[in-house]
XYZ file of C-alpha atoms in Angstrom:
617
model
C -68.165 210.033 139.303
C -68.176 210.485 135.547
C -65.604 213.288 135.825
C -63.361 211.135 138.016
C -63.571 208.227 135.570
C -62.778 210.538 132.653
C -59.749 211.902 134.480
C -58.559 208.374 135.254
C -58.958 207.259 131.641
C -57.109 210.355 130.460
C -54.242 209.594 132.839
C -53.997 205.977 131.659
C -53.974 207.152 128.032
C -51.207 209.685 128.787
C -49.134 207.088 130.667
C -49.393 204.493 127.879
C -48.558 207.143 125.314
C -45.505 208.164 127.342
C -44.339 204.551 127.634
C -44.590 204.057 123.876
C -42.679 207.289 123.239
C -39.861 206.278 125.618
C -39.038 203.054 123.780
C -37.365 205.109 121.069
C -35.168 206.692 123.770
C -33.945 203.348 125.109
C -36.328 203.266 128.088
C -38.062 199.936 128.600
C -39.658 197.907 131.363
C -37.712 194.846 132.514
C -38.780 191.360 131.496
C -41.680 189.398 133.003
C -39.342 187.410 135.264
C -39.114 190.531 137.394
C -42.023 192.862 136.560
C -45.524 191.497 137.053
C -48.958 192.728 135.946
C -50.673 192.011 139.245
C -48.088 193.086 141.825
C -45.984 196.166 142.491
C -42.200 196.206 142.014
C -40.866 199.177 143.936
C -37.604 200.828 145.080
C -35.091 198.906 142.913
C -31.452 199.076 143.965
C -28.528 197.458 142.143
C -24.879 196.587 142.642
C -22.402 198.705 140.676
C -21.865 195.941 138.115
C -25.632 195.699 137.484
C -25.773 191.968 138.256
C -27.659 192.026 141.584
C -30.965 193.770 142.259
C -32.910 194.144 145.501
C -36.409 195.671 145.555
C -39.623 195.608 147.537
C -42.820 193.975 146.317
C -46.202 192.751 147.504
C -45.846 189.618 145.365
C -46.803 187.177 148.136
C -49.932 185.516 149.560
C -50.414 188.244 152.156
C -49.946 191.176 149.736
C -47.536 192.812 152.186
C -44.199 194.513 151.523
C -41.255 192.133 151.478
C -37.724 192.507 150.101
C -36.636 190.392 147.134
C -33.338 189.719 145.374
C -32.799 188.874 141.703
C -29.692 188.113 139.611
C -28.913 189.055 136.028
C -28.400 185.841 134.082
C -25.989 185.184 131.224
C -28.872 185.386 128.725
C -29.512 188.985 129.762
C -32.747 188.183 131.635
C -33.377 188.485 135.360
C -33.791 185.428 137.536
C -37.004 184.785 139.387
C -36.915 187.056 142.486
C -36.105 185.318 145.762
C -37.546 186.435 149.106
C -34.896 187.640 151.606
C -36.245 185.575 154.487
C -33.701 186.671 157.112
C -35.180 190.187 156.823
C -38.784 189.467 155.837
C -39.279 186.977 158.687
C -37.267 188.891 161.294
C -40.123 190.781 162.937
C -43.851 190.222 163.365
C -45.081 187.322 161.261
C -48.511 187.424 159.606
C -51.050 185.117 161.264
C -54.756 184.777 161.932
C -54.227 186.251 165.394
C -52.814 189.551 164.105
C -55.047 189.766 161.051
C -52.148 188.775 158.766
C -50.313 191.969 159.566
C -46.540 192.278 159.629
C -43.858 194.888 160.123
C -43.419 197.486 157.421
C -40.210 196.662 155.475
C -39.313 198.898 152.556
C -36.943 201.124 150.539
C -33.920 198.801 150.201
C -30.555 200.189 149.134
C -27.780 197.831 148.040
C -24.139 198.861 148.411
C -22.142 199.013 145.143
C -20.304 195.778 145.968
C -23.608 193.959 146.583
C -22.725 192.845 150.107
C -24.429 195.408 152.346
C -28.145 196.190 152.391
C -29.833 199.170 154.059
C -33.613 199.528 154.409
C -36.273 200.960 156.707
C -38.606 198.954 158.932
C -40.968 199.102 161.916
C -39.445 196.261 163.947
C -40.009 196.084 167.696
C -37.550 198.172 169.697
C -37.386 200.989 167.167
C -36.369 204.443 168.334
C -39.173 205.945 166.221
C -42.012 204.879 163.969
C -39.613 203.762 161.214
C -35.889 203.166 161.706
C -33.063 202.449 159.308
C -31.544 198.964 159.398
C -28.535 197.269 157.810
C -27.865 193.643 156.888
C -24.595 192.089 155.708
C -24.150 189.239 153.264
C -22.365 186.254 154.791
C -19.675 184.091 153.200
C -22.430 181.650 152.193
C -24.099 184.364 150.130
C -27.080 184.700 152.485
C -28.138 187.899 154.229
C -27.611 188.207 157.978
C -30.138 189.401 160.557
C -31.078 193.096 160.457
C -29.122 195.483 162.683
C -30.619 198.796 163.798
C -28.390 201.652 162.602
C -29.118 203.334 165.920
C -28.738 206.910 167.143
C -27.985 209.576 166.107
C -29.284 208.558 162.654
C -32.485 207.013 163.988
C -34.603 209.272 166.176
C -38.099 209.327 167.680
C -39.264 210.559 164.264
C -39.263 208.363 161.145
C -36.263 207.698 158.912
C -36.828 206.409 155.397
C -35.227 205.820 151.956
C -31.587 205.084 152.969
C -28.718 205.256 150.462
C -25.121 204.287 151.266
C -22.051 205.769 149.545
C -19.565 203.509 147.690
C -16.972 203.829 150.451
C -19.607 203.234 153.139
C -18.743 206.540 154.814
C -21.889 208.566 154.028
C -25.506 207.537 154.671
C -28.214 209.570 152.916
C -31.865 209.253 153.951
C -35.171 211.139 154.279
C -37.370 212.282 157.145
C -41.006 213.396 156.702
C -41.419 217.141 157.274
C -45.208 217.250 157.724
C -45.871 218.993 154.399
C -47.887 217.855 151.387
C -47.774 218.858 147.744
C -50.297 217.491 145.247
C -51.502 215.196 148.039
C -47.987 213.714 148.238
C -46.183 213.206 151.549
C -43.083 215.411 151.593
C -39.671 214.719 153.125
C -36.376 216.486 153.814
C -33.115 214.855 152.746
C -30.335 214.285 155.290
C -26.818 212.830 155.377
C -24.772 211.294 158.182
C -20.996 210.900 157.809
C -19.017 208.131 159.470
C -16.349 209.007 162.014
C -13.154 207.459 160.533
C -11.617 206.942 163.990
C -14.554 205.256 165.746
C -16.552 203.907 162.804
C -19.730 205.419 164.293
C -22.211 207.605 162.444
C -22.081 211.327 163.200
C -25.081 213.549 163.870
C -26.987 213.893 160.547
C -27.080 217.203 158.703
C -29.890 218.395 156.461
C -28.899 218.910 152.833
C -28.941 222.563 151.677
C -32.027 224.415 150.460
C -30.803 224.182 146.880
C -31.748 220.482 147.177
C -34.366 220.564 149.930
C -37.037 222.730 148.305
C -39.791 221.441 150.616
C -40.934 218.149 149.097
C -38.206 215.594 148.299
C -37.728 211.854 148.767
C -35.785 208.786 147.550
C -32.149 209.997 147.564
C -29.683 207.736 145.763
C -25.947 208.455 145.905
C -24.365 206.913 142.816
C -21.277 204.728 142.353
C -19.032 207.772 141.816
C -19.808 208.843 145.395
C -20.587 212.454 144.411
C -23.695 212.342 142.196
C -26.982 212.396 144.109
C -30.214 211.579 142.248
C -33.457 212.232 144.124
C -37.160 212.867 143.535
C -38.916 216.182 144.088
C -42.295 217.842 143.701
C -41.373 221.456 142.972
C -43.667 224.307 143.916
C -46.203 224.792 141.136
C -45.338 221.464 139.482
C -48.054 219.312 137.968
C -46.505 215.886 137.358
C -45.828 214.469 140.831
C -42.356 213.363 141.913
C -39.776 214.032 139.196
C -36.084 213.138 139.089
C -33.371 215.676 139.881
C -29.588 215.492 140.119
C -26.946 217.277 142.232
C -23.160 216.836 142.220
C -20.934 217.306 145.270
C -18.134 219.726 144.395
C -14.522 218.583 144.402
C -13.912 220.125 147.851
C -16.966 218.234 149.139
C -18.322 221.421 150.702
C -21.338 222.218 148.505
C -23.625 220.861 145.796
C -23.598 222.036 142.176
C -25.017 221.091 138.748
C -28.493 220.849 140.307
C -31.120 220.222 137.669
C -33.954 218.077 136.358
C -33.402 214.745 134.584
C -35.999 215.557 131.946
C -35.285 212.522 129.742
C -36.698 210.150 132.373
C -39.497 212.175 133.930
C -43.015 210.991 133.146
C -46.616 212.193 133.826
C -46.564 210.119 137.044
C -43.903 209.418 139.719
C -40.211 208.741 138.909
C -37.913 207.489 141.664
C -34.940 205.378 142.810
C -32.314 205.777 140.077
C -29.204 203.569 140.059
C -26.521 203.934 137.371
C -24.574 200.702 136.774
C -21.637 199.524 134.697
C -18.902 201.432 132.918
C -18.220 202.550 129.352
C -20.468 200.979 126.747
C -22.140 198.834 129.426
C -23.432 201.802 131.412
C -27.162 201.663 132.168
C -29.637 203.222 134.560
C -32.500 201.553 136.392
C -35.377 203.338 138.068
C -38.999 203.087 139.205
C -42.040 204.527 137.470
C -45.613 203.595 136.569
C -45.946 200.634 134.228
C -49.018 199.673 132.218
C -50.909 198.508 135.318
C -48.635 198.748 138.354
C -45.330 200.416 139.282
C -42.485 198.639 137.463
C -38.707 198.676 137.169
C -37.362 200.293 133.995
C -33.980 200.182 132.293
C -32.379 203.058 130.392
C -29.640 202.601 127.777
C -27.816 204.462 126.406
C -27.444 206.733 129.399
C -28.884 210.242 128.914
C -26.431 213.134 129.194
C -28.073 214.397 132.388
C -27.222 211.112 134.144
C -23.545 210.904 133.212
C -21.512 210.346 136.372
C -18.254 212.018 137.313
C -15.018 210.365 136.201
C -13.430 208.827 139.282
C -10.072 207.049 139.312
C -9.195 204.596 142.071
C -5.533 205.186 142.863
C -3.793 202.708 145.133
C -0.639 203.026 147.154
C 1.509 201.659 149.961
C 2.882 203.435 152.997
C 6.095 201.736 154.078
C 9.060 202.650 156.256
C 12.789 201.966 156.282
C 15.635 202.492 158.729
C 18.575 201.912 156.408
C 17.263 201.908 152.839
C 17.305 198.093 152.699
C 14.652 196.476 154.880
C 11.112 197.765 154.586
C 8.208 197.284 156.958
C 4.650 198.482 157.544
C 4.039 201.364 159.960
C 0.358 200.546 160.332
C -1.640 203.087 162.332
C 1.503 204.871 163.577
C 1.498 207.080 160.469
C -1.053 209.602 159.193
C -1.801 210.299 155.543
C -3.314 213.617 154.468
C -4.859 214.277 151.071
C -4.908 217.836 149.704
C -6.591 219.380 146.666
C -4.354 221.750 144.697
C -5.932 224.605 142.769
C -4.112 227.501 141.020
C -3.675 230.553 143.223
C -5.059 228.841 146.339
C -3.523 227.194 149.378
C -3.631 223.385 149.466
C -7.089 222.348 150.667
C -7.184 219.428 153.104
C -9.732 216.895 151.889
C -9.167 214.203 154.500
C -6.725 212.581 156.921
C -6.625 208.789 157.058
C -4.601 205.702 157.963
C -3.140 202.977 155.776
C -4.069 199.315 156.178
C -2.420 198.032 159.369
C -1.377 194.720 157.793
C -0.171 195.707 154.332
C 0.308 199.471 154.490
C -1.980 199.790 151.493
C -4.541 202.502 150.799
C -6.990 203.476 148.066
C -8.041 206.963 146.966
C -11.094 207.577 144.788
C -10.182 210.878 143.101
C -11.768 213.130 140.497
C -10.287 213.015 137.003
C -8.382 216.097 135.808
C -7.536 217.579 139.227
C -4.209 218.029 141.002
C -3.647 216.524 144.440
C -0.962 216.230 147.085
C -0.586 213.397 149.549
C 1.565 213.758 152.645
C 2.654 211.081 155.113
C 3.929 211.762 158.634
C 4.913 209.608 161.598
C 6.690 210.356 164.854
C 10.409 209.701 164.539
C 10.312 209.626 160.727
C 10.959 212.216 158.071
C 7.714 213.251 156.409
C 7.168 212.555 152.724
C 4.842 214.109 150.191
C 4.026 213.860 146.514
C 2.034 215.943 144.035
C 0.169 214.266 141.174
C -2.564 214.808 138.597
C -5.342 212.284 138.113
C -5.133 211.139 134.493
C -6.995 208.720 132.285
C -5.668 205.621 134.019
C -5.367 204.719 137.676
C -1.925 204.800 139.290
C -0.127 202.768 141.936
C 2.212 204.588 144.337
C 4.756 203.559 146.913
C 5.403 206.021 149.723
C 8.474 205.526 151.894
C 9.143 207.106 155.279
C 12.705 207.129 156.593
C 13.788 206.920 160.194
C 15.215 210.291 161.259
C 19.003 210.255 161.087
C 19.157 207.291 158.695
C 19.738 207.070 154.948
C 17.235 208.907 152.786
C 16.503 209.376 149.118
C 13.558 207.160 148.153
C 10.408 209.080 147.241
C 7.046 207.898 145.997
C 7.766 205.602 143.085
C 5.115 204.846 140.507
C 4.354 201.159 139.993
C 6.046 200.234 143.278
C 9.681 200.268 142.200
C 12.212 198.741 144.573
C 15.042 200.464 146.436
C 18.637 199.796 145.458
C 19.857 200.769 148.925
C 23.322 201.914 150.021
C 26.116 200.564 147.830
C 28.480 200.531 150.821
C 26.606 197.822 152.661
C 27.981 196.048 155.677
C 29.565 192.835 154.329
C 27.960 190.620 156.968
C 24.535 191.937 155.948
C 25.291 191.169 152.297
C 26.172 187.591 153.209
C 23.020 187.246 155.359
C 20.815 188.502 152.521
C 22.426 186.085 150.044
C 21.881 183.207 152.461
C 18.251 184.253 152.863
C 17.705 184.338 149.101
C 19.347 180.921 148.748
C 17.104 179.564 151.517
C 14.049 180.875 149.683
C 14.997 178.754 146.667
C 15.609 175.563 148.662
C 12.301 173.715 149.122
C 11.079 170.939 151.421
C 8.169 168.541 150.845
C 5.915 166.666 153.273
C 4.845 163.406 151.504
C 2.032 162.800 154.012
C 0.258 166.121 153.522
C 1.658 167.338 150.205
C 2.832 170.633 151.732
C 5.699 172.380 149.982
C 7.688 174.960 151.943
C 10.970 176.822 151.519
C 13.939 176.445 153.855
C 13.531 180.116 154.764
C 9.841 179.717 155.664
C 10.480 176.509 157.600
C 13.123 178.405 159.548
C 10.534 181.121 160.213
C 8.103 178.497 161.451
C 10.698 177.156 163.865
C 11.630 180.643 165.110
C 7.979 181.671 165.537
C 7.335 178.503 167.499
C 10.197 179.302 169.862
C 9.916 183.082 170.250
C 6.667 184.095 168.510
C 8.643 186.632 166.454
C 9.017 187.030 162.715
C 12.474 186.200 161.380
C 14.018 189.049 159.392
C 16.414 188.476 156.456
C 19.475 189.228 158.593
C 18.576 186.459 161.066
C 20.247 183.060 160.972
C 18.860 180.429 158.607
C 18.582 176.962 160.131
C 20.661 174.340 158.318
C 19.091 171.454 156.429
C 20.327 168.992 159.062
C 18.832 171.054 161.892
C 15.516 171.318 160.069
C 15.533 167.570 159.359
C 15.792 166.911 163.109
C 13.128 169.476 164.031
C 10.754 168.509 161.206
C 11.449 164.866 160.224
C 8.186 164.803 158.224
C 9.729 167.132 155.625
C 12.133 165.901 152.933
C 14.355 168.012 150.663
C 12.517 168.678 147.403
C 13.741 167.863 143.920
C 11.568 168.106 140.828
C 11.600 164.335 140.349
C 10.451 163.798 143.948
C 6.866 163.953 142.723
C 6.500 160.701 140.819
C 3.114 159.487 139.639
C 2.571 156.074 141.197
C 0.245 153.371 139.907
C -0.936 149.996 141.162
C -2.996 151.407 143.997
C -0.069 153.271 145.551
C -0.348 156.850 146.734
C -0.496 159.406 143.955
C 1.747 162.073 145.403
C 0.747 164.525 142.696
C -2.850 164.444 143.905
C -1.649 165.427 147.385
C 0.638 168.212 146.265
C -0.155 171.455 148.105
C 1.837 174.410 146.959
C 1.665 177.361 149.363
C -0.651 180.232 148.584
C 0.867 183.080 146.628
C 0.145 186.379 148.370
C -0.251 189.838 146.861
C 0.117 193.347 148.189
C -2.948 195.544 148.574
C -4.719 195.998 145.189
C -1.618 194.649 143.435
C -1.186 192.057 140.670
C 2.626 192.010 140.927
C 4.260 188.682 141.860
C 6.712 189.114 144.721
C 10.089 187.361 144.947
C 8.768 184.470 147.055
C 5.911 183.797 144.629
C 8.353 183.687 141.724
C 10.472 181.129 143.597
C 7.491 178.838 144.077
C 6.382 179.289 140.466
C 9.867 178.277 139.316
C 9.230 175.046 141.233
C 5.869 174.633 139.521
C 7.569 175.135 136.163
C 10.163 172.424 136.892
C 7.485 170.057 138.129
C 5.349 170.508 135.003
C 8.440 170.045 132.854
C 9.074 166.648 134.454
C 5.404 165.676 134.039
C 4.027 166.944 130.695
C 0.621 165.392 131.461
C 0.273 167.581 134.558
C -2.329 170.372 134.408
C -2.605 173.345 136.745
C -5.672 175.196 138.019
C -5.025 178.719 139.306
C -7.671 180.145 141.670
C -7.256 183.791 142.691
C -8.936 185.786 145.462
C -9.025 189.291 146.977
C -9.866 190.958 150.251
C -13.225 192.716 150.701
C -12.072 196.290 150.008
C -13.441 197.827 146.797
C -16.562 196.846 144.868
C -17.618 193.317 144.058
C -16.929 193.939 140.341
C -13.497 195.507 140.802
C -12.450 192.675 143.139
C -13.579 190.056 140.646
C -11.518 191.771 137.939
C -8.527 192.098 140.290
C -8.633 188.376 141.133
C -8.769 187.475 137.440
C -5.763 189.699 136.776
C -3.833 187.978 139.587
C -4.629 184.554 138.157
C -3.555 185.696 134.689
C -0.298 187.101 136.109
C 0.539 183.624 137.441
C -0.333 182.013 134.117
C 1.696 184.588 132.168
C 4.754 183.913 134.331
C 4.561 180.173 133.665
C 3.788 180.450 129.944
C 6.726 182.852 129.542
C 8.931 180.078 130.974
C 7.575 177.659 128.390
C 4.543 175.880 129.907
C 1.830 175.454 127.210
C -1.109 177.764 127.801
C -3.571 174.875 127.448
C -2.176 173.191 130.571
C -3.191 176.092 132.813
C -6.753 177.073 133.734
C -7.358 180.334 135.599
C -10.337 181.431 137.671
C -10.975 184.562 139.723
C -13.389 184.563 142.678
C -12.953 188.134 143.909
C -13.933 188.460 147.579
C -16.483 185.605 147.470
C -14.351 182.978 149.275
C -12.550 184.557 152.242
C -10.404 182.352 154.474
C -11.143 184.511 157.492
C -11.011 188.064 158.780
C -7.408 188.739 157.724
C -7.351 190.913 154.606
C -3.711 189.996 153.887
C -4.441 186.247 153.888
C -7.399 186.715 151.556
C -5.228 188.388 148.896
C -4.063 185.020 147.656
C -3.728 182.624 144.733
C -4.130 178.868 145.251
C -2.587 176.263 142.921
C -4.098 172.829 142.244
C -2.590 170.053 140.109
C -4.262 167.299 138.156
C -2.679 164.599 136.022
C -4.624 164.123 132.785
């Protein structure tokens, strides 16, 4: 007994000494809002921006494992953790009848955008003892009911410690292998890749022996999608689970740079690393022994062994043309192939994929400093390809496929340049295009609802109502008199139409509803239609100097929560810049970006929008 007590006291002394020594290296336990003296805070997982954390804790009346969520506040401290009830109360509930027992719920992993949560649990209906589950955040910010990941990931064995890749196409996890080292339960690490055609998980594969040395656990794939941090008890080791790192090579065929993260390893266990932020704001969070219980620790600045790979998100559009003038989206009719180019070697196919069916857009997360080739093919079209090097900044590409036998010449154009087309155009087409442009500039206004719409779009509405087809620029534009008969509620718009009325009469300005401005995939560029409507806004604000404008911008759900928030802010600022360049005082325009937080529905194209709201001061 005396020997055991002496050993325990020695361990506590070593742990406290280690904690004191780590403060000088930028390693510190999080504040008391999150870490407690009495309870355990375990398995922290964070969004890529470092603003959302999910972890497991026994900080409840039953002292059982539940999942909790906390938010980083503007003062730099963490909010009081909130129980995720939709998960914690999903299965068996503690009661007198069951001895206050509940299902085992543990090892949460938050996706980089903060909207998907994986974890393991022992809910009824499991395929094995423990299965992996997933929950999705709803539009109200709350987590949905758990969904079993299912076979072939879950088996009649136990699956534990899930970790999802940034693109959601690779799921890492652990399975117990029946071994023990230093009285620790050992696991093997596995990965399952998602089938891009079906969206289903493929049969998992065990990671190579260079990683699986016999006793591993807690894999965490980082926000770059290629750096895996995990815990291991190596043969002959004496300090329990230590942190190790491995990097997936650029061909994604093998792991390299495997080594220990010595700066963070302590005399006890070290697990669950998440690297957050970018540049000077980069930090790491992980789990280790605190003064009394396991706690969550923060590391800044980031040690060299935890530096992630430089990834650049390059966006592009896959469009098609039949005559060099009109462009349209091919959707899933075309295939894109991405190749890695290395000196002296044949192009190496990294992946084949499809563009977005609505916009033709696509995103590629590529390694800095490497050369790539992207090739697009579609039946009946001439193939197109482009070679590029990933530089310091991300790029935006436009890829055009031409109908076989038609005019050619447009290649991938950086920053989505437009086509000039054939100079020898058919004269009737020229006239039709001019009429279309003129109709875009002519606006109508509905005094009852406040809706503003162009003559061209009102013509589209009429045509869609009759034939359920989209009107193309070469189609006939309905005359003002015809539209007045079909839509008597709309009146031709002039800037002085919107007059502020007093004496209890209707304030038309308060009802004004400009149409949403829509953006291409990952783009902040205002299209021609948006510029037409903003010219109207400019004229309106000129006539009413006391009128103020609020610009609210949104994105679809692709990308991370942080990148979408930034993209929405950039879209809002693009609108403001357009108006201030025309002469509207900056102080009359307020901008706000909401990222993906306020979707209108399932349509990605409709969610890439900017809404305009007016208020008379």
